[in-house]
Amino acid sequence: MDVMPKWAEVVLVPLISLLLAAILSALVILGIGEDPVAAVKLMVSGALGSTYGWGYTLYYATNFMFTGLCVAIAFHARLFNIGGEGQAMLGGLGVALACLYIPWPHWSLALIGAAAMAAVFGAAWAAIPAFLQAKRGSHIVITTIMFNFIAAAVLNYILVNMLRPQGSMDPATARFPDATKLPTLHDILAPLGIEFSKAAPANISLLVAVAACIFLWVLIWRTRLGYEIRAYGHSESAAKYAGISPVKITMIAMIISGGLAGMMAINNVMGEAERLVLNATEGAGFIGIAVALMGRSHPLGVFLAAILFGFLYQGGAELALWTSIPRELIVVIQALVILFTGALDNMVRMPLEKIFLALRAARAPKPERKPVEPAE
Amino acid sequence: MSTATHTERQETAAPAIELKGISKAFGPVQANKDISIRVMPGTIHGIIGENGAGKSTLMSILYGFYKADKGDIFIAGKKTDIPDSQAAIAAGIGMVFQHFKLVENFTVLENIILGAEDGRLLKPSLAKARKSLMKLADDYGLKVDPDALVQDIGVGMQQRVEILKALYRQADILILDEPTGVLTPAEADQLFRILGRLRSEGKTIILITHKLREIMETTDTVSVMRRGEMTATVKTAETSPAELAELMVGRKVLLRVDKKPAAPGPVILDVEGLRVVDDKGVERLRGIDLQVRAGEILGVAGVAGNGQSELLEVLGGYQTGKGSVRVNGTALDLTGNKSDGQSRRNHGIAHVPEDRQREGLIMEYQAWENTAFGYHKDPAYRSGMLMDNAAIKADTVEKMERFDVRPPNPKLAAKNFSGGNQQKIVLAREIERNPDLLLIGQPTRGVDIGAIEFIHEQIVALRDQGKAILLVSVELEEILALSDRVAVMFDGQVMGIRDASQTDEKELGLLMAGITDTDAPHSIEEIEDNLAHAGGDPHKEV
Amino acid sequence: MDYITLIQLFDSTVRLATPLLLACLAGLFSERAGIFDIGLDGKMLAAAFFSAAVASLTGNVWLGLLAGIAASMALSLLHGLASITFRGNQLISGVAINFLAAGLTVLIAQDWFQQGGRTPSLIGGARFNPITLPFADDIAQTPIIGPLYAELISGHSILVYLAFLAVPATWWLLYRTRFGLRLRAVGENPAAVDTAGVSVIGLRYAAVLICGVLCGIAGAYLSTALQAGFIKDMSAGRGYIALAALIFAKWRPWYALWATLLFGLFGALETRPDVIEALVNFKVQGQLLAALPYVMTVIILAGFVGKAIPPRAGGEPYVKER
Amino acid sequence: EPALIFDLGGKFDKSFNEAAFAGAQRWAEETGESFREIELQSEAQREQALRRFAEAGSNPIVMTGFAFGDALGQVAGDYPDTDFVIIDMVVDAPNVRSVVFNEHEGSYLVGMMAAMASESNTVGFIGGMDIPLIRKFACGYAQGVLAVNPDATVISNMTGSTPAAWNDPVKGSELTKAQISQGADVVYAAAGGTGVGVLQTAADEDILSIGVDSNQNHLHPGKVLTSMIKRVDNAVFDAMSDGPGMEKGFNVMGVGNEGVGVAIDEHNKALVTAEMQAAVDEAAAKIADGSLEVHDYMSDDSCPSLSF
Ligand SMILES: Nc1ncnc2c1ncn2[C@@H]1O[C@H](COP(=O)(O)OP(=O)(O)OP(=O)(O)O)[C@@H](O)[C@H]1O
Ligand SMILES: Nc1ncnc2c1ncn2[C@@H]1O[C@H](COP(=O)(O)OP(=O)(O)OP(=O)(O)O)[C@@H](O)[C@H]1O
Ligand SMILES: [Mg+2]
Ligand SMILES: [Mg+2]
């Protein structure tokens, strides 16, 4: 039985939480002697005020959608996959191999091929911890942390010793061939007569990410597999009763999870950098945890949280460009947003619930209503 | 506890407890509405009411677990503020909750002293508690092993620990919330002997139960609650079960199962030499042979932990076993990859598990999602690659109506239904599948009498349609009321199979203790000893 | 590998294990009380900064230590506020704390010292210096036990001894005192504690604050004992490794010691490719070497450590009324 | 108004970003003018920052780090009227000035000093991450050591393979101690913030250390043998001073034109013997006139004196 109407829960609570985060951020900005109003203006106009800003915001959001979905699907099976970072790194390797060694005739085929490779590599990297958890009882949180470090070492080795073009200073692969160049939002929207900034890196991967959100929503809420994954996540004992195999669900959920993390690489590696560089993931795997938690593991929530983080990244970049505010301030703002919307949400919800209860009582003067059917 | 204190109290004759105008709401749910009640010292006061009537809430308020929105509490005539359990304990109140509040991986002794330690160091506290425990054990016959881990002892023992906890804190007022829901008849009898003992010492006891027989046999007065309100308080001697049932449910209730003699058909389930070894390597089933025919109910009786759960699990497909199990003549896979719940369902087996909250339902799932649970691969629930949620919801609405699930809202999460209605959701799901064989464990545990009546009717109706039913229950009364034949399990084996009409509680009770020569006389000690040495893992059945 | 090398290796193990051990015990207190804490890293980082900053400003490392502990406890309180009082998601709160510490330390450092997010180098009394235990110099030449005592046991900063003493102290507190009994109970079944008349909230706050104290010491150890000042992100993910060690240790104090020593040993081995090469008889490639501690952890976890069962009420806020 | 873009390490990386910042500040102080700057947070911002500054009219735009090579290659053509200066990388475009440093030459010189200062004939090298640039440092260093003492041992370690490797002074300390226990008595750190730990521990343990990029001799006077200075500050200062319309092309900053070299000042004067000074001067002269060629790891991805 809900105390609050759904709109209050879905809109009001996050909004007030964001507001609180903003107020505290403003205080921090004041604290380091800058003007918070100007800073917010700059962030908003820089991130959302132009197609250019949107192009960057959406580019970052695309990364976070993939990693957020990665964490979310695992959460549904009650698995805490901290390994999105490593899985995304391996996904990058998959994309690089696909783009460098297969002569693609057209970007669309390249996208499909590279996405498949990325997913396979990411999934493989998640499958090992999944297997160890399912069969050996190794705690997935530790193994995925360890696999992040191992992935970094593997990638470092491969980039420095194998894929780096001879004589190149950069521990990165060669540039991918032109045939693998993905259309940017500018290219996609131009035929529709929409002017979109040419410079921004947001590309067709955004659509793939949105498709992944929808795919995941369908998977989780509309398919038997999703039903089984959620059931397992809620209650392992009940899942066993229903004939749902814990090993199977653990493996499948983690493989999908790793595959999604891996697919992030089509955005940052194939779409933006067009080559694989060291540390291409830049912590997006960890941001994915925050995104999934804030989005309550719901694909729509992940989508919105990813956009919010994309906004913070791009807004923060604009701040860094035009003011002398240090980049660490952005980290602090992110922390406050995560804290207020994700962990201190009850601080907002509890008083709101009281208000709504009081309103309800006022509206129904006779509280003689039959109690709603009780729980045990 | 000096005798002077309670004689004094009896002389003053103030109620041991008086509640005045207690109200409590959980969000929009009004769990208690303006409740007043008096309980006299040295009496046992029963409280009955349907699931969700607010009994546990009221007692939790008295114990300081919840805070009342309104109302006053008087202890021994004095207005007492009980903001938390500490205050309740200080006021001499002890409570045994419906769901035990024990730390499973602590020892009995540690659980007893938790919160009632003397001083900052454990050692002296433990030594002192050990001594008092011995004394309490002697005084009341409450024997427990102080060094056993709570997770390793049976529910009966766990309950003893809870009672000892209260006595150790020198409680004068003891609240027991559905104490017998998980006890065997023998254990229940013992509990009531102890309660009688405590009453004779002047302690006041409040007993919540769904079992009218217990009310009639043990209480002095009884109060009835309905939908958050106290509807009546009567002297037990001046009432009858039928009257109480009516007060509770608001209509006449049939207290006996009304069934025709069975007309057994061919053998549906044929179990031969079934063995199960658990994860720890303990043999839980040691060669079970039994048969269930179409159109009959085979009741499986036994003290919790003697293999009944494993029997259901292996038949239900989520425990591996050795031996032979045939359903309609086809052998079931007991170990391989066809040994799972899905395959069992394909064989026409339906299963109402013993623990609806841990197994039968996903508590966070809505009713309609739970209706598909285990049958989510049914083609009827499918449209293309997706699940046909509309079809499932429609089906749920129908089932909810047929089984009188309240409220009939398919979008309400399972956890928001009362226990009885949760059980109805499971039953509806399994029975409506029209199975050849229905496995059913503890069908009425924690369910109020209105719902029990309904559930029993459904089970008998299914039998009358010619289905085979394997019923596992720790309630001998239920076993005897429903079954056509009764198999008694002890220590992983079937001690004997009796015709329900030819046996009684006494004979079954002895079989349950592993004693087959049921005609010879046996001492309580012998029975207890036997039970104690059975290789059961009673905890599993909690 | 000769004896002296072994001693050196273990010496390095002890140094590397110390911050992990402190953080691991910190996590142990918190998680044993039912509050998951992935914010160990952030607390360590904040403590590393504030201890170095205050030590540098006052010249007194003890004041620095106190400041570090205070900073870490402040973050603990924040975690408590979110996850105990407001029953928020403990994982999110931990993530937020890590971000907050990473950002704020540099911001404040820059504001106070203008040295690019660093504190000035600590000298003299602003640093914890190694302690030479009695007779260490006298018996250093004695074979076997001489080097053992003089090199391995003697010559660490006081915080190292404190960390190692914290193990039996934690064990004693947890298993031999009333507080410990209640703390363990509240992580397993808070309702049992509540109905026994003990405040769940009070216990959990106490646990979280102890966690803060220990993380504070861990952070101070990094910046004022191992190093002579703070630089940004200097915790370098050690909080996460401590968390892994905690699970590895199955939430038990003595196991925590062995687990962190093992991680320390892996770390020490990584700095000694020569030793590894002598053992395996071929040259170990650099990145493989870097991955070694993690690979070893996975192997040990999969091969030798059974299922780790966390405190049953862990991660869930205690809610009486829905 | 010129602009300066720092690499991901951030402007206070105790390394070349910091040196670049120092150069820009010196320019600002001397001219009284100001410059724009940004510390990147992500790879995607490279191109973004370049374009934004170019569009905002910043000129010249200076960037530090080889990682900008790719982005600048994309961007330079779009802003023909803007001058770009890239440090540590060569980008072939008409409006780009590429400044590269012969770190191997400077490292060679400090390697010579290390070998001469060492009494144990064992010296160490501690790098941040195992990337080609760091191998270039290590390789030059090892050549210098072996040139003075062919029997010397060079121990080389890398800190790690995640970005944390550049900011882990604790690990730096531990590596230093490990090298000391293997006999090293001079260590050379090319590891950003990790190097802080290396120099600190060397000072604590009473051995010598060698700083990198900027002059770090003052950090532990009398304990830092020298620093391999890489005059990124000069490169930035020059670029800003030259301003728009500067000379483009390929600038190699080596020992010959004082782009790299050893730092000798009051803090380490006592450590540098006349013999050392003479040897270094001689080698520097030979490198400058081409008679001594220090092998550059980048030329063939291999090192004759050290294996990785
Ligand atoms: N943010 C969220 N986090 C977790 N679960 C959610 C969230 N939003 C919705 N759900 C759950 O998702 C399931 C289905 O979601 P959906 O969006 O389909 O809602 P619905 O109103 O039930 O739609 P329909 O009636 O068409 O099935 C429900 O169990 C709902 O409780
Ligand atoms: N902690 C709680 N939060 C919210 N609602 C609650 C809580 N506890 C009980 N309720 C609601 O209060 C009402 C009364 O519940 P209570 O547990 O007191 O009933 P009961 O009479 O003990 O039922 P049963 O016979 O099933 O034990 C029910 O509607 C229940 O759903
Ligand atoms: Mg109940
Ligand atoms: Mg109840």
mmCIF file of C-alpha atoms in Angstrom, chain D residues 99-221:
data_model
loop_
_atom_site.group_PDB
_atom_site.id
_atom_site.type_symbol
_atom_site.label_atom_id
_atom_site.label_comp_id
_atom_site.label_asym_id
_atom_site.label_seq_id
_atom_site.Cartn_x
_atom_site.Cartn_y
_atom_site.Cartn_z
ATOM 1 C CA VAL D 99 58.166 19.694 -29.531
ATOM 2 C CA VAL D 100 59.731 16.417 -28.591
ATOM 3 C CA PHE D 101 62.342 15.781 -25.983
ATOM 4 C CA ASN D 102 65.222 13.399 -26.082
ATOM 5 C CA GLU D 103 64.524 12.026 -22.648
ATOM 6 C CA HIS D 104 66.832 9.137 -23.384
ATOM 7 C CA GLU D 105 69.752 11.534 -23.641
ATOM 8 C CA GLY D 106 69.038 13.205 -20.349
ATOM 9 C CA SER D 107 68.427 9.862 -18.757
ATOM 10 C CA TYR D 108 71.754 8.698 -20.130
ATOM 11 C CA LEU D 109 73.514 11.511 -18.328
ATOM 12 C CA VAL D 110 71.828 10.854 -14.998
ATOM 13 C CA GLY D 111 72.574 7.176 -15.525
ATOM 14 C CA MET D 112 76.248 8.016 -15.764
ATOM 15 C CA MET D 113 76.052 9.989 -12.549
ATOM 16 C CA ALA D 114 74.206 7.191 -10.853
ATOM 17 C CA ALA D 115 76.841 4.684 -11.833
ATOM 18 C CA MET D 116 79.611 6.923 -10.582
ATOM 19 C CA ALA D 117 77.845 7.651 -7.317
ATOM 20 C CA SER D 118 77.004 4.057 -6.673
ATOM 21 C CA GLU D 119 79.240 2.174 -4.324
ATOM 22 C CA SER D 120 77.379 -1.092 -4.678
ATOM 23 C CA ASN D 121 77.480 -1.099 -8.463
ATOM 24 C CA THR D 122 73.744 -1.534 -8.398
ATOM 25 C CA VAL D 123 71.310 1.191 -9.321
ATOM 26 C CA GLY D 124 67.576 1.252 -9.701
ATOM 27 C CA PHE D 125 64.890 2.650 -11.952
ATOM 28 C CA ILE D 126 61.258 3.019 -10.959
ATOM 29 C CA GLY D 127 58.705 3.828 -13.618
ATOM 30 C CA GLY D 128 55.015 4.571 -13.297
ATOM 31 C CA MET D 129 53.219 2.555 -15.864
ATOM 32 C CA ASP D 130 54.883 0.325 -18.359
ATOM 33 C CA ILE D 131 54.397 2.478 -21.431
ATOM 34 C CA PRO D 132 56.872 3.240 -24.246
ATOM 35 C CA LEU D 133 57.681 6.714 -22.948
ATOM 36 C CA ILE D 134 58.788 5.326 -19.612
ATOM 37 C CA ARG D 135 60.773 2.601 -21.320
ATOM 38 C CA LYS D 136 62.538 5.364 -23.208
ATOM 39 C CA PHE D 137 63.616 6.897 -19.909
ATOM 40 C CA ALA D 138 64.674 3.554 -18.503
ATOM 41 C CA CYS D 139 66.586 2.551 -21.568
ATOM 42 C CA GLY D 140 68.592 5.772 -21.757
ATOM 43 C CA TYR D 141 69.345 5.522 -18.066
ATOM 44 C CA ALA D 142 70.580 1.948 -18.309
ATOM 45 C CA GLN D 143 72.856 2.871 -21.198
ATOM 46 C CA GLY D 144 74.362 5.675 -19.182
ATOM 47 C CA VAL D 145 74.946 3.408 -16.222
ATOM 48 C CA LEU D 146 76.568 0.707 -18.286
ATOM 49 C CA ALA D 147 78.679 3.196 -20.187
ATOM 50 C CA VAL D 148 80.385 4.148 -16.947
ATOM 51 C CA ASN D 149 80.413 0.751 -15.370
ATOM 52 C CA PRO D 150 79.773 -2.188 -17.669
ATOM 53 C CA ASP D 151 79.538 -4.489 -14.655
ATOM 54 C CA ALA D 152 76.833 -2.497 -12.936
ATOM 55 C CA THR D 153 73.377 -3.939 -12.393
ATOM 56 C CA VAL D 154 70.309 -1.928 -13.279
ATOM 57 C CA ILE D 155 67.137 -2.967 -11.496
ATOM 58 C CA SER D 156 64.004 -1.728 -13.148
ATOM 59 C CA ASN D 157 60.474 -1.828 -11.810
ATOM 60 C CA MET D 158 57.144 -0.434 -12.948
ATOM 61 C CA THR D 159 54.535 0.579 -10.415
ATOM 62 C CA GLY D 160 51.387 -0.850 -11.932
ATOM 63 C CA SER D 161 49.044 -0.989 -14.841
ATOM 64 C CA THR D 162 46.167 1.229 -13.791
ATOM 65 C CA PRO D 163 46.241 5.031 -13.651
ATOM 66 C CA ALA D 164 46.722 4.670 -9.896
ATOM 67 C CA ALA D 165 50.303 3.738 -10.742
ATOM 68 C CA TRP D 166 51.097 7.438 -11.168
ATOM 69 C CA ASN D 167 49.768 8.365 -7.725
ATOM 70 C CA ASP D 168 50.847 5.581 -5.447
ATOM 71 C CA PRO D 169 53.740 6.865 -3.356
ATOM 72 C CA VAL D 170 53.313 3.974 -0.944
ATOM 73 C CA LYS D 171 54.083 1.523 -3.702
ATOM 74 C CA GLY D 172 56.914 3.772 -4.789
ATOM 75 C CA SER D 173 58.394 3.514 -1.316
ATOM 76 C CA GLU D 174 58.057 -0.208 -1.259
ATOM 77 C CA LEU D 175 59.685 -0.581 -4.646
ATOM 78 C CA THR D 176 62.535 1.616 -3.457
ATOM 79 C CA LYS D 177 63.027 -0.506 -0.391
ATOM 80 C CA ALA D 178 62.914 -3.630 -2.516
ATOM 81 C CA GLN D 179 65.596 -2.210 -4.767
ATOM 82 C CA ILE D 180 67.673 -1.205 -1.768
ATOM 83 C CA SER D 181 67.511 -4.714 -0.437
ATOM 84 C CA GLN D 182 68.771 -5.884 -3.800
ATOM 85 C CA GLY D 183 71.717 -3.617 -3.324
ATOM 86 C CA ALA D 184 70.703 -0.477 -5.141
ATOM 87 C CA ASP D 185 72.105 2.729 -3.706
ATOM 88 C CA VAL D 186 70.884 5.144 -6.345
ATOM 89 C CA VAL D 187 67.333 5.113 -7.699
ATOM 90 C CA TYR D 188 65.850 7.075 -10.556
ATOM 91 C CA ALA D 189 62.114 7.655 -10.482
ATOM 92 C CA ALA D 190 60.045 8.451 -13.556
ATOM 93 C CA ALA D 191 56.659 7.874 -12.038
ATOM 94 C CA GLY D 192 54.808 11.133 -11.386
ATOM 95 C CA GLY D 193 53.335 11.290 -7.897
ATOM 96 C CA THR D 194 54.663 7.828 -7.144
ATOM 97 C CA GLY D 195 58.127 9.329 -7.446
ATOM 98 C CA VAL D 196 57.424 11.453 -4.389
ATOM 99 C CA GLY D 197 57.435 8.242 -2.392
ATOM 100 C CA VAL D 198 60.591 7.047 -4.095
ATOM 101 C CA LEU D 199 62.539 10.202 -3.296
ATOM 102 C CA GLN D 200 61.205 10.283 0.241
ATOM 103 C CA THR D 201 62.160 6.711 0.962
ATOM 104 C CA ALA D 202 65.567 7.070 -0.626
ATOM 105 C CA ALA D 203 66.171 10.034 1.672
ATOM 106 C CA ASP D 204 64.871 8.148 4.699
ATOM 107 C CA GLU D 205 66.984 5.116 3.914
ATOM 108 C CA ASP D 206 69.980 7.258 3.219
ATOM 109 C CA ILE D 207 70.591 6.395 -0.375
ATOM 110 C CA LEU D 208 70.571 8.701 -3.371
ATOM 111 C CA SER D 209 67.709 9.358 -5.678
ATOM 112 C CA ILE D 210 67.289 11.055 -9.007
ATOM 113 C CA GLY D 211 64.325 13.263 -9.769
ATOM 114 C CA VAL D 212 62.652 13.703 -13.080
ATOM 115 C CA ASP D 213 61.101 16.302 -15.394
ATOM 116 C CA SER D 214 61.480 19.329 -13.175
ATOM 117 C CA ASN D 215 64.306 20.044 -10.786
ATOM 118 C CA GLN D 216 63.480 18.039 -7.703
ATOM 119 C CA ASN D 217 66.828 18.457 -5.980
ATOM 120 C CA HIS D 218 65.325 20.744 -3.368
ATOM 121 C CA LEU D 219 62.878 18.146 -2.120
ATOM 122 C CA HIS D 220 65.529 16.416 -0.066
ATOM 123 C CA PRO D 221 68.654 18.521 -0.156
#
